[in-house]
PDB file of C-alpha atoms in Angstrom:
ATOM      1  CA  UNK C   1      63.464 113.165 101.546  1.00  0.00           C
ATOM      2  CA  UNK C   2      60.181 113.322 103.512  1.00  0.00           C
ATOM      3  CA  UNK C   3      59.754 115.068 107.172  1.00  0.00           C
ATOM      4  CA  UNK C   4      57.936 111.843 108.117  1.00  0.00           C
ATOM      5  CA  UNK C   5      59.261 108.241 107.126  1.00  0.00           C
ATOM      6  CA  UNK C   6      57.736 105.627 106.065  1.00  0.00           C
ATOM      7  CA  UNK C   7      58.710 101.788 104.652  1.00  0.00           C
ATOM      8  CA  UNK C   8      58.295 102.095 100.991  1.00  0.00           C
ATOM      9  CA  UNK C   9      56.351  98.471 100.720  1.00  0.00           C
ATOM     10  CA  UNK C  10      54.301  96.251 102.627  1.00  0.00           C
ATOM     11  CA  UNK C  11      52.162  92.979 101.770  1.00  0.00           C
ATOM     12  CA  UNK C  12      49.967  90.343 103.203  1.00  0.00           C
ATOM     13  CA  UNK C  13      47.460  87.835 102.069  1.00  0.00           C
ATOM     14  CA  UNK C  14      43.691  88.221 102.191  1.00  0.00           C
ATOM     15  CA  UNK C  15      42.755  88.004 106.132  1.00  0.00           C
ATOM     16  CA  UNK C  16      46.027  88.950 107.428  1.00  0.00           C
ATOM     17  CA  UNK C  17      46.881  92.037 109.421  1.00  0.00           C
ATOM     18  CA  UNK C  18      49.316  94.217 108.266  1.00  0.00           C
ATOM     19  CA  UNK C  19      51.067  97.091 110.297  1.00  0.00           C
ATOM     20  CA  UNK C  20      52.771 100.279 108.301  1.00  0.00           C
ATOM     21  CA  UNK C  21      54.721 102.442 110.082  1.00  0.00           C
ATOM     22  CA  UNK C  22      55.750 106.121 110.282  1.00  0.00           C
ATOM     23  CA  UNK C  23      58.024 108.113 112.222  1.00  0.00           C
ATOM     24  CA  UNK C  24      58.729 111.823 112.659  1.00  0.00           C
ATOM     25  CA  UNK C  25      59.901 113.775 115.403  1.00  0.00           C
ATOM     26  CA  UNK C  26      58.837 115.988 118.111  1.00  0.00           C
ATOM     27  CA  UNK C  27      57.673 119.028 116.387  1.00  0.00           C
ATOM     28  CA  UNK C  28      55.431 116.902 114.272  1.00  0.00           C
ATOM     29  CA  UNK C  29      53.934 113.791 115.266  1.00  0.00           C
ATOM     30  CA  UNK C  30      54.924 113.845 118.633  1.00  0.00           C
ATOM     31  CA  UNK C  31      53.008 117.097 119.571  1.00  0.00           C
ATOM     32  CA  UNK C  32      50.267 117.345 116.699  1.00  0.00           C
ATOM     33  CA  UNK C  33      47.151 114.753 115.625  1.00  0.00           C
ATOM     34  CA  UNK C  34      48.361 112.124 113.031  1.00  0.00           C
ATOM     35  CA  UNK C  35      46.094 111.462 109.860  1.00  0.00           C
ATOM     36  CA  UNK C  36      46.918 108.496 107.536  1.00  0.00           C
ATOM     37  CA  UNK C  37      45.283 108.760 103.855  1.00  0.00           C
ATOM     38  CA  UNK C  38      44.869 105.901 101.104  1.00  0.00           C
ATOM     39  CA  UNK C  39      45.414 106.067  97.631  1.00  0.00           C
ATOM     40  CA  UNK C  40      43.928 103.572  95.373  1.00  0.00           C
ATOM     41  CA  UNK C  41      45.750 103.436  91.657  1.00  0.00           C
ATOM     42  CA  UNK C  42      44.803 106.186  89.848  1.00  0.00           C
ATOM     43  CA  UNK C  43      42.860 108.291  92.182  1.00  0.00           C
ATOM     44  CA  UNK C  44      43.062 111.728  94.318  1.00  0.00           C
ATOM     45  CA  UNK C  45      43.741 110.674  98.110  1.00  0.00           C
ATOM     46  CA  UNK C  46      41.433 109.329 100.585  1.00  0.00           C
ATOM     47  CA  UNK C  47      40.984 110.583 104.128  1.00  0.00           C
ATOM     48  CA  UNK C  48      41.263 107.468 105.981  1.00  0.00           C
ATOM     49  CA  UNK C  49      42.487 108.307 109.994  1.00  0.00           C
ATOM     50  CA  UNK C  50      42.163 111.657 111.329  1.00  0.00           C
ATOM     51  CA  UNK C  51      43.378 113.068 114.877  1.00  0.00           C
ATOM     52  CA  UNK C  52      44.892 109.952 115.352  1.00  0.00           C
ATOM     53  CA  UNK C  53      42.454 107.767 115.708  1.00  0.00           C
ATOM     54  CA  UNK C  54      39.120 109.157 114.273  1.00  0.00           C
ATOM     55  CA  UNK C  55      37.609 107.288 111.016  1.00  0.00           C
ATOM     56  CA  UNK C  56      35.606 109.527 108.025  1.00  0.00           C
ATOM     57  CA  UNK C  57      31.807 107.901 107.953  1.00  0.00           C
ATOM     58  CA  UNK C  58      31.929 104.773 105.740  1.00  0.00           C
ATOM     59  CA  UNK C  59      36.029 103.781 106.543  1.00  0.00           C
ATOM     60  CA  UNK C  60      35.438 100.595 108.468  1.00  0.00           C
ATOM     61  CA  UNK C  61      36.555  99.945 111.570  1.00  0.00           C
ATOM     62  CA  UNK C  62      39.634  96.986 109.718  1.00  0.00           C
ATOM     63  CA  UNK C  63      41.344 100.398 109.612  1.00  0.00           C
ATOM     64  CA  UNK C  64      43.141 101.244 113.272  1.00  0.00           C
ATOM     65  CA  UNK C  65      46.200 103.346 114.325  1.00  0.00           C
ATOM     66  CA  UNK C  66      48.113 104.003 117.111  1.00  0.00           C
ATOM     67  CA  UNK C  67      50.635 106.285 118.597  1.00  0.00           C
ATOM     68  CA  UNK C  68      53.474 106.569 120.299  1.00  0.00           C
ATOM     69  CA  UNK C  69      55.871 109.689 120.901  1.00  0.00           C
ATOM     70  CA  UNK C  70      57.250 110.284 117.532  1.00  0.00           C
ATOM     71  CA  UNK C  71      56.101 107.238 115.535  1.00  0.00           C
ATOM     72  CA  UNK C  72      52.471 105.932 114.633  1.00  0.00           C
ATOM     73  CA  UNK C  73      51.213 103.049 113.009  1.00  0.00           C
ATOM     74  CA  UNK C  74      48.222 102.427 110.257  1.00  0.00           C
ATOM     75  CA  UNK C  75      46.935  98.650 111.385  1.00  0.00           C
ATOM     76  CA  UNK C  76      44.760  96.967 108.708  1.00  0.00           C
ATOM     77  CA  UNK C  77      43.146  93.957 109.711  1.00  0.00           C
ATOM     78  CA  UNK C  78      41.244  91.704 107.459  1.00  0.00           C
ATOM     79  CA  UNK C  79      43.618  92.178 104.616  1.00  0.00           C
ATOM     80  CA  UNK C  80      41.325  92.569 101.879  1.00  0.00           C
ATOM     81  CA  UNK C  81      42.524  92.273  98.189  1.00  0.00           C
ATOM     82  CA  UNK C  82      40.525  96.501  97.997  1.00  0.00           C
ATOM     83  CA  UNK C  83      43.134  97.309 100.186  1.00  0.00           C
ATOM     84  CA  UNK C  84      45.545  97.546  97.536  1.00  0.00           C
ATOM     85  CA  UNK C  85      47.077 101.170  97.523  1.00  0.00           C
ATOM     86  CA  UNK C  86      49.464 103.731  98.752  1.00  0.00           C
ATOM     87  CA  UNK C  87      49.275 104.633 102.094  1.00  0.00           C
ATOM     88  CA  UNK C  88      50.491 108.060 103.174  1.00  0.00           C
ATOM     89  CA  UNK C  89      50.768 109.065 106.939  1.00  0.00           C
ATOM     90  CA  UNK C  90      50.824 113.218 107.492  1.00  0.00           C
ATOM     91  CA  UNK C  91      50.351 116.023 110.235  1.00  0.00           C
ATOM     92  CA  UNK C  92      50.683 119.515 110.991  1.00  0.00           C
ATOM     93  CA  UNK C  93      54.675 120.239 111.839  1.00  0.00           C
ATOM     94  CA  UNK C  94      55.066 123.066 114.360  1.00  0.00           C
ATOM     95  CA  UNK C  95      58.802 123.858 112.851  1.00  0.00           C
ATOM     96  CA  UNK C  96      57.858 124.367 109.397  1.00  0.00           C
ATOM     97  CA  UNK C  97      54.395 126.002 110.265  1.00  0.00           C
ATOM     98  CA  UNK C  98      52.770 123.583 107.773  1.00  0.00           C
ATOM     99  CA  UNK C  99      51.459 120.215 106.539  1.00  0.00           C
ATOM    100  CA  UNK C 100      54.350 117.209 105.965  1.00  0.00           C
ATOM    101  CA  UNK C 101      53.614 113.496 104.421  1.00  0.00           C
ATOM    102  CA  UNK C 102      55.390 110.408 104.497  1.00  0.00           C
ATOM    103  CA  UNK C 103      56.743 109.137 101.358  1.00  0.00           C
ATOM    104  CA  UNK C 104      54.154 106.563 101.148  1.00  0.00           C
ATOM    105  CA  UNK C 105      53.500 103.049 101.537  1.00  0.00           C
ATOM    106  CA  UNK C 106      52.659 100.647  98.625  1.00  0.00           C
ATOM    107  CA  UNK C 107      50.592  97.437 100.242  1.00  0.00           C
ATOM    108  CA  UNK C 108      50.376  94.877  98.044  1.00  0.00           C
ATOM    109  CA  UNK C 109      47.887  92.270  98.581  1.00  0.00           C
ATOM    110  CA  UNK C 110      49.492  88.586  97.913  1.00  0.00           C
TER     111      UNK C 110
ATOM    112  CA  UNK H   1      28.302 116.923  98.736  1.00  0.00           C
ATOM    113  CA  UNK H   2      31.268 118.713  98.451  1.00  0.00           C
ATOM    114  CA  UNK H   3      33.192 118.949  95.162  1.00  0.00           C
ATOM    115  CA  UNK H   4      35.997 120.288  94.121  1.00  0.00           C
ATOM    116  CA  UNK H   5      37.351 120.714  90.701  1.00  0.00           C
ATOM    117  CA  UNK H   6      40.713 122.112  89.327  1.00  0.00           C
ATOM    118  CA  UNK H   7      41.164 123.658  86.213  1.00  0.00           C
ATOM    119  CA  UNK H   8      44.353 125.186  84.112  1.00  0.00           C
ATOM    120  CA  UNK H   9      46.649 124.843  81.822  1.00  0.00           C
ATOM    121  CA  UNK H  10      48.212 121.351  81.443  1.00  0.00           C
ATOM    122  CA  UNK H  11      51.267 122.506  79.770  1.00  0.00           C
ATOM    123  CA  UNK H  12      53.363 125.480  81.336  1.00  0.00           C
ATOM    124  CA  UNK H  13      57.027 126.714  79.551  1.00  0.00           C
ATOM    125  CA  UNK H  14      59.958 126.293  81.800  1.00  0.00           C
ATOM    126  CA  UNK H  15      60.378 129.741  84.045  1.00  0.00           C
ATOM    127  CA  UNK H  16      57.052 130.715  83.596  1.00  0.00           C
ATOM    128  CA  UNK H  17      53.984 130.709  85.871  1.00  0.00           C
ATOM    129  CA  UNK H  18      51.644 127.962  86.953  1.00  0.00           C
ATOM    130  CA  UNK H  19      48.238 128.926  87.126  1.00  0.00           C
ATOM    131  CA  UNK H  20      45.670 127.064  88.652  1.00  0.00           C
ATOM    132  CA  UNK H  21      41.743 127.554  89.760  1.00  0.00           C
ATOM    133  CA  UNK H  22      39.801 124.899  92.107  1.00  0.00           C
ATOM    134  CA  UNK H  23      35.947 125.074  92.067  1.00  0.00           C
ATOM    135  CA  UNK H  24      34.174 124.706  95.053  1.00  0.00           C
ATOM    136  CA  UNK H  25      30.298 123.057  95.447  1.00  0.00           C
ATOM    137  CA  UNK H  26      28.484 121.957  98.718  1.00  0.00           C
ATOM    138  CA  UNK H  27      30.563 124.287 100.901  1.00  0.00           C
ATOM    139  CA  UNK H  28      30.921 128.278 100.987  1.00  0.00           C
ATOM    140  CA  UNK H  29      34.767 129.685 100.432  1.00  0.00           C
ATOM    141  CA  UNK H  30      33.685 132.567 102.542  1.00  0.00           C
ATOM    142  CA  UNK H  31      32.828 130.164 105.312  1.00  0.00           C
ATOM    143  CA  UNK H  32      35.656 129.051 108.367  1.00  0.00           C
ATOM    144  CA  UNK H  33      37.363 126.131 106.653  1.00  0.00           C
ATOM    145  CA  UNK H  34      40.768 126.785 104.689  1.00  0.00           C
ATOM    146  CA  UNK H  35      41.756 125.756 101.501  1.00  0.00           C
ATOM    147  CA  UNK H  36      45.096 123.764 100.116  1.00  0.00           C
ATOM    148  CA  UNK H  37      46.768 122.655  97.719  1.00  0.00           C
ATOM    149  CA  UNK H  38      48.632 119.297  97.453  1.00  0.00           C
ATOM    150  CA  UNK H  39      50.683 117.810  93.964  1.00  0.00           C
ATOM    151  CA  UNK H  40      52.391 114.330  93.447  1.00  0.00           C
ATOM    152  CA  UNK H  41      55.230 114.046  90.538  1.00  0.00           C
ATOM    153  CA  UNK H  42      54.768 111.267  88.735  1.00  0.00           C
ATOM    154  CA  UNK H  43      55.553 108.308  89.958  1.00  0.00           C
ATOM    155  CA  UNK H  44      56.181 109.993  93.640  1.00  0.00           C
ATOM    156  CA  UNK H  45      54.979 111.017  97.137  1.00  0.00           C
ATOM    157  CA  UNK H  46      52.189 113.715  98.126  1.00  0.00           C
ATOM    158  CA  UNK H  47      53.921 117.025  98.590  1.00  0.00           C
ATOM    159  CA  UNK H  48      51.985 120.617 100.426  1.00  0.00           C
ATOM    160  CA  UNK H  49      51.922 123.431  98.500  1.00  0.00           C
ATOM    161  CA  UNK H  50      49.963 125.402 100.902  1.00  0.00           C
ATOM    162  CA  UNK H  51      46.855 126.690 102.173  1.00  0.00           C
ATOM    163  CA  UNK H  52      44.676 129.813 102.089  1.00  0.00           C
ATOM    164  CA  UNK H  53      41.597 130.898 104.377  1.00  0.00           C
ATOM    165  CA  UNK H  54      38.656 133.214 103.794  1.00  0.00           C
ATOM    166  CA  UNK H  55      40.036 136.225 105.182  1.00  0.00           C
ATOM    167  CA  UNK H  56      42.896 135.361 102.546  1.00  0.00           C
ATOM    168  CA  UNK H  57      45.606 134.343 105.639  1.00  0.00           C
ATOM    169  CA  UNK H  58      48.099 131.675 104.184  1.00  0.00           C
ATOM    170  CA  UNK H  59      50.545 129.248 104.645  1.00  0.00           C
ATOM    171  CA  UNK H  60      52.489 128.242 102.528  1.00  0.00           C
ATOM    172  CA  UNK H  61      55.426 125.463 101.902  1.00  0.00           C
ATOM    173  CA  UNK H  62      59.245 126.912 102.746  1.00  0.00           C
ATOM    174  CA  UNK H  63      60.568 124.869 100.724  1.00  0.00           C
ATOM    175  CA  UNK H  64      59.005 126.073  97.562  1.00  0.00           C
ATOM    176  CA  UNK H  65      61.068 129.187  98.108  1.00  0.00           C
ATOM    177  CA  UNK H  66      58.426 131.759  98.357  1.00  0.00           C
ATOM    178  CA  UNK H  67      56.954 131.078  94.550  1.00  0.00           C
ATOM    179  CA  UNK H  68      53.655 130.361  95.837  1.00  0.00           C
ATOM    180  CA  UNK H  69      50.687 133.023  95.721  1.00  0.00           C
ATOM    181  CA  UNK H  70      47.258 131.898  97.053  1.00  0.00           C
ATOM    182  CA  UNK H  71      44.308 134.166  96.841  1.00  0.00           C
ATOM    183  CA  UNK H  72      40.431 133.355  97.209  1.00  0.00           C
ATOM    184  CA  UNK H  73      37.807 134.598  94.828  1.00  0.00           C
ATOM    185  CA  UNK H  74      34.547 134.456  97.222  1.00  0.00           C
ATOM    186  CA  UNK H  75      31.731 135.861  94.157  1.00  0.00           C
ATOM    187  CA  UNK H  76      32.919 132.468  91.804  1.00  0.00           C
ATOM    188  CA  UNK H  77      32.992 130.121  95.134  1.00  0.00           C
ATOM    189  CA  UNK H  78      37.095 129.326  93.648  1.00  0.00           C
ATOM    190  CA  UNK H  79      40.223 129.815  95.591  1.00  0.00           C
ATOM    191  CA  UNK H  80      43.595 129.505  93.379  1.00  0.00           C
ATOM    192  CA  UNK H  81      47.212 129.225  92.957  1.00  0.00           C
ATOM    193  CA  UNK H  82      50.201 130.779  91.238  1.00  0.00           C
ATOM    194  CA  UNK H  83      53.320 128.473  91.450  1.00  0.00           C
ATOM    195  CA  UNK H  84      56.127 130.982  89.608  1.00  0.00           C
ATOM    196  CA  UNK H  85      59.441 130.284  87.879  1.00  0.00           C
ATOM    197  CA  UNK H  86      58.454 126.952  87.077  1.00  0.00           C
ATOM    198  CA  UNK H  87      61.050 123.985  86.257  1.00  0.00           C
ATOM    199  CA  UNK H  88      60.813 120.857  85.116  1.00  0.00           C
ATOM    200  CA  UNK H  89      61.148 119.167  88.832  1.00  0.00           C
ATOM    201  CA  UNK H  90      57.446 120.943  89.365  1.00  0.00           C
ATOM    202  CA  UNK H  91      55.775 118.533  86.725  1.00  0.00           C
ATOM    203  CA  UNK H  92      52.979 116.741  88.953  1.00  0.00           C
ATOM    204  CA  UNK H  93      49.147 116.283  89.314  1.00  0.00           C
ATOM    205  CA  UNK H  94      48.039 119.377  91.168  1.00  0.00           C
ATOM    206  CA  UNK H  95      45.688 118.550  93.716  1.00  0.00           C
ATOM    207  CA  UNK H  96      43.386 121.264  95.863  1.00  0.00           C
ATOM    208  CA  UNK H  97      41.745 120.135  99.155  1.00  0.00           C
ATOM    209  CA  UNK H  98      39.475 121.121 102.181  1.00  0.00           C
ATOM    210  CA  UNK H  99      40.770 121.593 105.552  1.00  0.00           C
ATOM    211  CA  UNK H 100      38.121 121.975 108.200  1.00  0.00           C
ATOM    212  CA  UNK H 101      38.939 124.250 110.899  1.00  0.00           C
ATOM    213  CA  UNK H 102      39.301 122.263 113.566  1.00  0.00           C
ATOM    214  CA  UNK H 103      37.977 119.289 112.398  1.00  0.00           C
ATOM    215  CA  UNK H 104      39.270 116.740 109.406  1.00  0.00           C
ATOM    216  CA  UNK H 105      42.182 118.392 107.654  1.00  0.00           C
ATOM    217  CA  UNK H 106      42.175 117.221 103.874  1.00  0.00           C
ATOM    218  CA  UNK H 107      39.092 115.618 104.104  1.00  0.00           C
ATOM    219  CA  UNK H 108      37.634 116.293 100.632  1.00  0.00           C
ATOM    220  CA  UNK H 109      39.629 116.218  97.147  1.00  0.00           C
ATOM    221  CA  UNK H 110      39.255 117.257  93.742  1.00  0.00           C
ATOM    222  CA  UNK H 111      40.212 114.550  90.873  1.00  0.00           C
ATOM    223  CA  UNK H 112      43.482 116.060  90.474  1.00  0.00           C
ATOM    224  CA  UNK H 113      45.093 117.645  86.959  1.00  0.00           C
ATOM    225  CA  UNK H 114      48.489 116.662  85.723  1.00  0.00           C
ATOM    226  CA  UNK H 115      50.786 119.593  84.942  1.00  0.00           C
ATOM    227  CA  UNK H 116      53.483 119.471  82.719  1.00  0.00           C
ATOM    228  CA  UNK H 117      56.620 121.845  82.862  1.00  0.00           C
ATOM    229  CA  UNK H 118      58.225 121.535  79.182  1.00  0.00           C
ATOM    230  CA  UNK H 119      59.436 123.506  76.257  1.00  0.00           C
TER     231      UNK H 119
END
């Protein structure tokens, strides 16, 4: 069971937006940054959102989030058929005194 | 660039130790960034191990029960980590990590290397 939740799937067509969710609680996202990371098949994560709304040189700006209390959200605009991957949202959780992920989001592009 | 690189054994006996070593290039060790570790059983989520700094300050996952020991080896540029009393539930690809101080936490990855916990 992961400290922050996320829906296991997602989908869209090409050109569509598509919204994945994550929620925690107040000792994690709602008092620290939130960072999202993407995970194409077969690969080591990718920083793709830092400090909740920062992007890594070269992650274009189809990638978005926002935040709100305990829950953020990874927006992807543009659906593009590259965007096919595992999405994981994590932060810094004060009660642990370490890192905690979501259990991941698989997007499928239609 | 920055690279990092794990290497260890891919095989490890049940109750034994796990013993991995991530090479570091384009950044100094010894420098104010820390240093994690990250695996992902097959099949599953991303899970933190823990991290270690340059002055060798940790922290480390409760959950793993205290079977975690970090250290940094500044001459060889390679931090690394000893998972003990292994089982079969710590099977994953082992994945090490830069945190900048400050800055982007995670932001750079090694490829990963899948360790298996079996007889």
């Amino acid at each position: 069971q992961s400290v922050l939740t996320q829906p296991p799937s997602a989908s869209g067509t090409p050109g569509q937006r598509v919204i994945i969710s994550c929620s925690g609680s107040s000792s994690n996202i709602g008092n620290n940054p939130i960072n999202w990371y993407q995970q194409l098949p077969g690969t080591a994560p990718k920083l793709l959102i830092y400090n909740n709304n920062q992007r890594p040189s070269g992650v274009p700006d189809r990638f978005s989030v926002s935040k709100s209390g305990t829950s953020a959200s990874l927006a992807i605009s543009g659906l593009q058929s590259e965007d096919e991957a595992d999405y994981y949202c994590a932060g810094w959780d004060d009660s642990r005194n370490g890192r905690v992920f979501g259990g991941g989001t698989k997007l499928t592009v239609l | 660039q920055v690279l990092l690189q794990e290497s260890g054994p891919g095989l490890v006996k049940p109750s034994g130790t796990l013993s991995l070593t991530c090479a570091v290039s384009g950044d100094s060790i010894s420098g104010r960034n820390w240093w994690s570790w990250v695996r992902q059983p097959p099949g599953q989520g991303l899970e933190w191990i823990g991290e270690i700094s340059h002055d060798g300050s940790t922290n480390d996952n409760p959950s793993l029960k205290s079977r975690v020991t970090m250290s940094i080896d500044k001459s060889r540029n390679q931090f690394s980590l000893k998972l003990r009393s292994v089982t079969a539930a710590d099977t994953a690809v082992y994945y090490c990590a830069r945190v900048t101080l400050a800055g982007p936490p995670l932001d750079y990855w090694g490829q990963g290397t899948l360790v298996t916990v079996s007889s």
